[in-house]
């Protein structure tokens, strides 16, 4: 199930306010909505008049895979539309922002979401091609994350394969990132452009 904290600007009127759903990072295995980067960005956004949903998702462990994480965030991104009046938000101005693993999950959830649930995605140093992973722990990582180490499963689960959601996507990535290569975002941007999907890198 979706678990989140909801924040409104302290001096906001009745709204409706633009809303941002934040999806934390942590390599799919750790992390929480109370991480310092999430709390810092929540403060910056509410100061500027945005409402914020800071979300948790189930962390990968026995019986939990990427599919469960995407399910949880897909449920979360529906909240602003389903409860717009009660929350005082405008679901037509709803951005989903994810960091690292959260960026991957945000892209996949926005692709799966119902029409009108998400208006934009901002993905920060995400992983978009599971097939390109290399190193001695790759097989174990893919087995735990995807439930399968095969190339077909890795390809099918990768946002790069489908191109991601139809809404605009902004990709942010540092060229000196030593954990997730910037090439992940470059290739994903190229894929979206080839499919005629809106993207900014």
PDB file of C-alpha atoms in Angstrom:
ATOM      1  CA  UNK A   1       0.000   0.000   0.000  1.00  0.00           C
ATOM      2  CA  UNK A   2       0.997   3.632  -0.480  1.00  0.00           C
ATOM      3  CA  UNK A   3       2.468   5.287   2.625  1.00  0.00           C
ATOM      4  CA  UNK A   4       3.138   9.010   2.548  1.00  0.00           C
ATOM      5  CA  UNK A   5       3.273  12.257   4.475  1.00  0.00           C
ATOM      6  CA  UNK A   6       1.340  15.226   3.080  1.00  0.00           C
ATOM      7  CA  UNK A   7       2.640  18.786   3.443  1.00  0.00           C
ATOM      8  CA  UNK A   8       0.976  22.105   2.619  1.00  0.00           C
ATOM      9  CA  UNK A   9       2.624  25.520   2.599  1.00  0.00           C
ATOM     10  CA  UNK A  10       1.926  27.025   6.033  1.00  0.00           C
ATOM     11  CA  UNK A  11       0.512  30.254   4.598  1.00  0.00           C
ATOM     12  CA  UNK A  12      -1.339  28.696   1.642  1.00  0.00           C
ATOM     13  CA  UNK A  13      -4.936  29.592   0.987  1.00  0.00           C
ATOM     14  CA  UNK A  14      -7.605  27.035   0.130  1.00  0.00           C
ATOM     15  CA  UNK A  15      -5.924  26.227  -3.191  1.00  0.00           C
ATOM     16  CA  UNK A  16      -5.972  24.354  -5.409  1.00  0.00           C
ATOM     17  CA  UNK A  17      -2.196  24.113  -5.147  1.00  0.00           C
ATOM     18  CA  UNK A  18       0.273  22.516  -7.540  1.00  0.00           C
ATOM     19  CA  UNK A  19       1.486  19.265  -6.022  1.00  0.00           C
ATOM     20  CA  UNK A  20       4.711  17.263  -6.093  1.00  0.00           C
ATOM     21  CA  UNK A  21       5.025  13.594  -5.188  1.00  0.00           C
ATOM     22  CA  UNK A  22       8.551  12.773  -3.964  1.00  0.00           C
ATOM     23  CA  UNK A  23       9.974   9.250  -4.314  1.00  0.00           C
ATOM     24  CA  UNK A  24      13.124   8.633  -2.254  1.00  0.00           C
ATOM     25  CA  UNK A  25      16.260   6.850  -3.393  1.00  0.00           C
ATOM     26  CA  UNK A  26      18.282   4.139  -1.700  1.00  0.00           C
ATOM     27  CA  UNK A  27      19.209   1.562  -4.316  1.00  0.00           C
ATOM     28  CA  UNK A  28      15.811  -0.207  -4.067  1.00  0.00           C
ATOM     29  CA  UNK A  29      16.937  -1.892  -0.820  1.00  0.00           C
ATOM     30  CA  UNK A  30      17.106   0.978   1.723  1.00  0.00           C
ATOM     31  CA  UNK A  31      15.677   4.463   2.219  1.00  0.00           C
ATOM     32  CA  UNK A  32      12.614   6.255   3.550  1.00  0.00           C
ATOM     33  CA  UNK A  33      10.478   9.347   3.023  1.00  0.00           C
ATOM     34  CA  UNK A  34      12.211  10.877   6.065  1.00  0.00           C
ATOM     35  CA  UNK A  35      15.649  10.928   4.406  1.00  0.00           C
ATOM     36  CA  UNK A  36      17.399  14.292   4.606  1.00  0.00           C
ATOM     37  CA  UNK A  37      17.254  15.070   0.836  1.00  0.00           C
ATOM     38  CA  UNK A  38      13.488  14.445   0.811  1.00  0.00           C
ATOM     39  CA  UNK A  39      12.888  16.622   3.862  1.00  0.00           C
ATOM     40  CA  UNK A  40      15.100  19.387   2.462  1.00  0.00           C
ATOM     41  CA  UNK A  41      13.320  19.405  -0.892  1.00  0.00           C
ATOM     42  CA  UNK A  42       9.930  19.280   0.839  1.00  0.00           C
ATOM     43  CA  UNK A  43      10.863  22.435   2.723  1.00  0.00           C
ATOM     44  CA  UNK A  44      12.031  24.183  -0.458  1.00  0.00           C
ATOM     45  CA  UNK A  45       8.887  23.244  -2.368  1.00  0.00           C
ATOM     46  CA  UNK A  46       6.394  24.208   0.340  1.00  0.00           C
ATOM     47  CA  UNK A  47       8.167  27.573   0.702  1.00  0.00           C
ATOM     48  CA  UNK A  48       7.427  28.127  -2.980  1.00  0.00           C
ATOM     49  CA  UNK A  49       3.748  27.282  -2.756  1.00  0.00           C
ATOM     50  CA  UNK A  50       3.687  23.569  -3.634  1.00  0.00           C
ATOM     51  CA  UNK A  51       1.887  20.858  -1.730  1.00  0.00           C
ATOM     52  CA  UNK A  52       4.038  17.730  -1.302  1.00  0.00           C
ATOM     53  CA  UNK A  53       3.405  14.005  -0.896  1.00  0.00           C
ATOM     54  CA  UNK A  54       6.581  12.335   0.387  1.00  0.00           C
ATOM     55  CA  UNK A  55       6.198   8.610  -0.261  1.00  0.00           C
ATOM     56  CA  UNK A  56       7.568   5.342   1.025  1.00  0.00           C
ATOM     57  CA  UNK A  57       7.480   2.072  -0.889  1.00  0.00           C
ATOM     58  CA  UNK A  58       8.277  -1.504   0.175  1.00  0.00           C
ATOM     59  CA  UNK A  59      12.003  -2.175   0.129  1.00  0.00           C
ATOM     60  CA  UNK A  60      13.366  -5.168  -1.758  1.00  0.00           C
ATOM     61  CA  UNK A  61      13.680  -8.203   0.502  1.00  0.00           C
ATOM     62  CA  UNK A  62      12.360 -11.756   0.432  1.00  0.00           C
ATOM     63  CA  UNK A  63       9.123 -11.697  -1.535  1.00  0.00           C
ATOM     64  CA  UNK A  64       9.353  -7.996  -2.492  1.00  0.00           C
ATOM     65  CA  UNK A  65      10.567  -6.934  -5.934  1.00  0.00           C
ATOM     66  CA  UNK A  66      10.594  -3.866  -8.152  1.00  0.00           C
ATOM     67  CA  UNK A  67       7.054  -4.752  -9.241  1.00  0.00           C
ATOM     68  CA  UNK A  68       5.780  -4.236  -5.687  1.00  0.00           C
ATOM     69  CA  UNK A  69       7.587  -0.918  -5.434  1.00  0.00           C
ATOM     70  CA  UNK A  70       6.077   0.348  -8.669  1.00  0.00           C
ATOM     71  CA  UNK A  71       2.618  -0.810  -7.531  1.00  0.00           C
ATOM     72  CA  UNK A  72       2.939   1.219  -4.313  1.00  0.00           C
ATOM     73  CA  UNK A  73       3.999   4.414  -6.081  1.00  0.00           C
ATOM     74  CA  UNK A  74       1.369   3.969  -8.804  1.00  0.00           C
ATOM     75  CA  UNK A  75      -1.182   3.922  -5.993  1.00  0.00           C
ATOM     76  CA  UNK A  76       0.405   6.992  -4.387  1.00  0.00           C
ATOM     77  CA  UNK A  77       0.392   9.110  -7.545  1.00  0.00           C
ATOM     78  CA  UNK A  78      -3.371   8.582  -7.849  1.00  0.00           C
ATOM     79  CA  UNK A  79      -3.992  10.272  -4.487  1.00  0.00           C
ATOM     80  CA  UNK A  80      -3.916  13.919  -5.686  1.00  0.00           C
ATOM     81  CA  UNK A  81      -6.565  13.255  -8.337  1.00  0.00           C
ATOM     82  CA  UNK A  82      -8.767  11.047  -6.170  1.00  0.00           C
ATOM     83  CA  UNK A  83      -8.664  13.404  -3.178  1.00  0.00           C
ATOM     84  CA  UNK A  84      -8.071  16.758  -4.875  1.00  0.00           C
ATOM     85  CA  UNK A  85     -10.868  18.625  -3.074  1.00  0.00           C
ATOM     86  CA  UNK A  86      -9.972  17.337   0.382  1.00  0.00           C
ATOM     87  CA  UNK A  87      -6.258  18.034  -0.099  1.00  0.00           C
ATOM     88  CA  UNK A  88      -6.767  21.345  -1.891  1.00  0.00           C
ATOM     89  CA  UNK A  89      -4.508  20.390  -4.799  1.00  0.00           C
ATOM     90  CA  UNK A  90      -4.714  20.667  -8.570  1.00  0.00           C
ATOM     91  CA  UNK A  91      -4.051  17.231 -10.118  1.00  0.00           C
ATOM     92  CA  UNK A  92      -3.551  18.894 -13.513  1.00  0.00           C
ATOM     93  CA  UNK A  93      -0.340  20.335 -12.023  1.00  0.00           C
ATOM     94  CA  UNK A  94       1.108  17.191 -10.463  1.00  0.00           C
ATOM     95  CA  UNK A  95       4.798  16.420 -10.869  1.00  0.00           C
ATOM     96  CA  UNK A  96       6.355  13.172  -9.670  1.00  0.00           C
ATOM     97  CA  UNK A  97       9.995  13.589  -8.641  1.00  0.00           C
ATOM     98  CA  UNK A  98      12.261  10.613  -7.941  1.00  0.00           C
ATOM     99  CA  UNK A  99      15.897  10.228  -6.961  1.00  0.00           C
ATOM    100  CA  UNK A 100      18.159   7.338  -8.013  1.00  0.00           C
ATOM    101  CA  UNK A 101      16.119   4.147  -7.472  1.00  0.00           C
ATOM    102  CA  UNK A 102      13.157   6.431  -6.809  1.00  0.00           C
ATOM    103  CA  UNK A 103      13.635   7.989 -10.247  1.00  0.00           C
ATOM    104  CA  UNK A 104      13.377   4.557 -11.860  1.00  0.00           C
ATOM    105  CA  UNK A 105      10.279   3.727  -9.829  1.00  0.00           C
ATOM    106  CA  UNK A 106       8.718   7.135 -10.551  1.00  0.00           C
ATOM    107  CA  UNK A 107       9.171   6.703 -14.321  1.00  0.00           C
ATOM    108  CA  UNK A 108       7.651   3.208 -14.254  1.00  0.00           C
ATOM    109  CA  UNK A 109       4.761   4.275 -12.007  1.00  0.00           C
ATOM    110  CA  UNK A 110       3.960   7.306 -14.167  1.00  0.00           C
ATOM    111  CA  UNK A 111       3.898   5.059 -17.228  1.00  0.00           C
ATOM    112  CA  UNK A 112       1.438   2.732 -15.505  1.00  0.00           C
ATOM    113  CA  UNK A 113      -0.691   5.469 -13.917  1.00  0.00           C
ATOM    114  CA  UNK A 114      -4.190   6.300 -15.114  1.00  0.00           C
ATOM    115  CA  UNK A 115      -4.688   9.268 -17.411  1.00  0.00           C
ATOM    116  CA  UNK A 116      -4.777  12.460 -15.382  1.00  0.00           C
ATOM    117  CA  UNK A 117      -2.808  11.137 -12.414  1.00  0.00           C
ATOM    118  CA  UNK A 118       0.550  12.651 -13.436  1.00  0.00           C
ATOM    119  CA  UNK A 119       1.334  15.735 -15.510  1.00  0.00           C
ATOM    120  CA  UNK A 120       5.153  15.627 -15.420  1.00  0.00           C
ATOM    121  CA  UNK A 121       8.038  13.479 -14.166  1.00  0.00           C
ATOM    122  CA  UNK A 122      11.408  14.733 -12.936  1.00  0.00           C
ATOM    123  CA  UNK A 123      13.886  11.864 -12.671  1.00  0.00           C
ATOM    124  CA  UNK A 124      17.208  12.521 -10.942  1.00  0.00           C
ATOM    125  CA  UNK A 125      20.175  10.170 -11.652  1.00  0.00           C
ATOM    126  CA  UNK A 126      17.947   7.193 -12.327  1.00  0.00           C
ATOM    127  CA  UNK A 127      18.668   3.723 -13.676  1.00  0.00           C
ATOM    128  CA  UNK A 128      16.775   3.124 -16.922  1.00  0.00           C
ATOM    129  CA  UNK A 129      18.453   0.056 -18.442  1.00  0.00           C
ATOM    130  CA  UNK A 130      18.811  -3.019 -16.216  1.00  0.00           C
ATOM    131  CA  UNK A 131      20.367  -4.975 -19.069  1.00  0.00           C
ATOM    132  CA  UNK A 132      23.444  -2.736 -19.100  1.00  0.00           C
ATOM    133  CA  UNK A 133      24.402  -3.483 -15.496  1.00  0.00           C
ATOM    134  CA  UNK A 134      27.852  -4.991 -15.084  1.00  0.00           C
ATOM    135  CA  UNK A 135      29.977  -6.306 -12.244  1.00  0.00           C
ATOM    136  CA  UNK A 136      30.269  -9.349  -9.978  1.00  0.00           C
ATOM    137  CA  UNK A 137      27.052  -8.662  -8.074  1.00  0.00           C
ATOM    138  CA  UNK A 138      24.874  -7.988 -11.119  1.00  0.00           C
ATOM    139  CA  UNK A 139      23.200 -11.388 -11.241  1.00  0.00           C
ATOM    140  CA  UNK A 140      22.306 -11.331  -7.567  1.00  0.00           C
ATOM    141  CA  UNK A 141      21.078  -7.723  -7.792  1.00  0.00           C
ATOM    142  CA  UNK A 142      18.850  -8.525 -10.761  1.00  0.00           C
ATOM    143  CA  UNK A 143      17.572 -11.717  -9.129  1.00  0.00           C
ATOM    144  CA  UNK A 144      16.511  -9.889  -5.983  1.00  0.00           C
ATOM    145  CA  UNK A 145      15.169  -6.812  -7.767  1.00  0.00           C
ATOM    146  CA  UNK A 146      13.423  -8.462 -10.706  1.00  0.00           C
ATOM    147  CA  UNK A 147      12.952 -12.026  -9.513  1.00  0.00           C
ATOM    148  CA  UNK A 148      14.812 -13.219 -12.626  1.00  0.00           C
ATOM    149  CA  UNK A 149      18.365 -12.787 -13.907  1.00  0.00           C
ATOM    150  CA  UNK A 150      17.521 -13.405 -17.570  1.00  0.00           C
ATOM    151  CA  UNK A 151      18.148 -10.793 -20.247  1.00  0.00           C
ATOM    152  CA  UNK A 152      14.517 -10.871 -21.391  1.00  0.00           C
ATOM    153  CA  UNK A 153      13.255  -9.949 -17.922  1.00  0.00           C
ATOM    154  CA  UNK A 154      15.864  -7.207 -17.504  1.00  0.00           C
ATOM    155  CA  UNK A 155      15.002  -5.771 -20.906  1.00  0.00           C
ATOM    156  CA  UNK A 156      11.255  -5.893 -20.312  1.00  0.00           C
ATOM    157  CA  UNK A 157      11.512  -4.213 -16.900  1.00  0.00           C
ATOM    158  CA  UNK A 158      13.731  -1.377 -18.144  1.00  0.00           C
ATOM    159  CA  UNK A 159      12.162   2.038 -18.816  1.00  0.00           C
ATOM    160  CA  UNK A 160      14.525   2.294 -21.792  1.00  0.00           C
ATOM    161  CA  UNK A 161      12.612  -0.447 -23.589  1.00  0.00           C
ATOM    162  CA  UNK A 162       9.184   1.194 -23.494  1.00  0.00           C
ATOM    163  CA  UNK A 163      10.361   4.790 -23.390  1.00  0.00           C
ATOM    164  CA  UNK A 164       8.427   5.545 -20.216  1.00  0.00           C
ATOM    165  CA  UNK A 165       5.313   7.679 -19.676  1.00  0.00           C
ATOM    166  CA  UNK A 166       3.648   9.847 -22.303  1.00  0.00           C
ATOM    167  CA  UNK A 167       3.790  12.947 -20.079  1.00  0.00           C
ATOM    168  CA  UNK A 168       6.846  15.238 -20.221  1.00  0.00           C
ATOM    169  CA  UNK A 169       9.947  13.880 -18.476  1.00  0.00           C
ATOM    170  CA  UNK A 170      12.869  15.960 -17.230  1.00  0.00           C
ATOM    171  CA  UNK A 171      16.080  13.988 -16.634  1.00  0.00           C
ATOM    172  CA  UNK A 172      18.755  15.352 -14.302  1.00  0.00           C
ATOM    173  CA  UNK A 173      22.116  13.594 -14.016  1.00  0.00           C
ATOM    174  CA  UNK A 174      25.644  14.549 -12.962  1.00  0.00           C
ATOM    175  CA  UNK A 175      28.358  13.765 -15.486  1.00  0.00           C
ATOM    176  CA  UNK A 176      30.695  12.726 -12.647  1.00  0.00           C
ATOM    177  CA  UNK A 177      28.223  10.252 -11.128  1.00  0.00           C
ATOM    178  CA  UNK A 178      30.325   7.223 -10.199  1.00  0.00           C
ATOM    179  CA  UNK A 179      27.428   4.990  -9.192  1.00  0.00           C
ATOM    180  CA  UNK A 180      24.891   5.366 -12.004  1.00  0.00           C
ATOM    181  CA  UNK A 181      26.569   6.510 -15.231  1.00  0.00           C
ATOM    182  CA  UNK A 182      25.171   9.629 -16.873  1.00  0.00           C
ATOM    183  CA  UNK A 183      24.912   7.547 -20.036  1.00  0.00           C
ATOM    184  CA  UNK A 184      21.779   5.985 -18.534  1.00  0.00           C
ATOM    185  CA  UNK A 185      19.967   9.318 -18.795  1.00  0.00           C
ATOM    186  CA  UNK A 186      21.451  10.175 -22.188  1.00  0.00           C
ATOM    187  CA  UNK A 187      20.282   6.897 -23.687  1.00  0.00           C
ATOM    188  CA  UNK A 188      16.847   7.212 -22.109  1.00  0.00           C
ATOM    189  CA  UNK A 189      16.492  10.750 -23.495  1.00  0.00           C
ATOM    190  CA  UNK A 190      17.514   9.525 -26.949  1.00  0.00           C
ATOM    191  CA  UNK A 191      14.977   6.698 -26.742  1.00  0.00           C
ATOM    192  CA  UNK A 192      12.166   9.065 -25.827  1.00  0.00           C
ATOM    193  CA  UNK A 193      13.092  11.453 -28.616  1.00  0.00           C
ATOM    194  CA  UNK A 194      13.074   8.582 -31.096  1.00  0.00           C
ATOM    195  CA  UNK A 195       9.569   7.642 -29.934  1.00  0.00           C
ATOM    196  CA  UNK A 196       8.349  11.250 -30.114  1.00  0.00           C
ATOM    197  CA  UNK A 197       7.859  11.484 -26.351  1.00  0.00           C
ATOM    198  CA  UNK A 198       8.550  14.827 -24.594  1.00  0.00           C
ATOM    199  CA  UNK A 199      11.873  14.851 -22.764  1.00  0.00           C
ATOM    200  CA  UNK A 200      14.369  17.361 -21.396  1.00  0.00           C
ATOM    201  CA  UNK A 201      17.903  16.351 -20.367  1.00  0.00           C
TER     202      UNK A 201
END
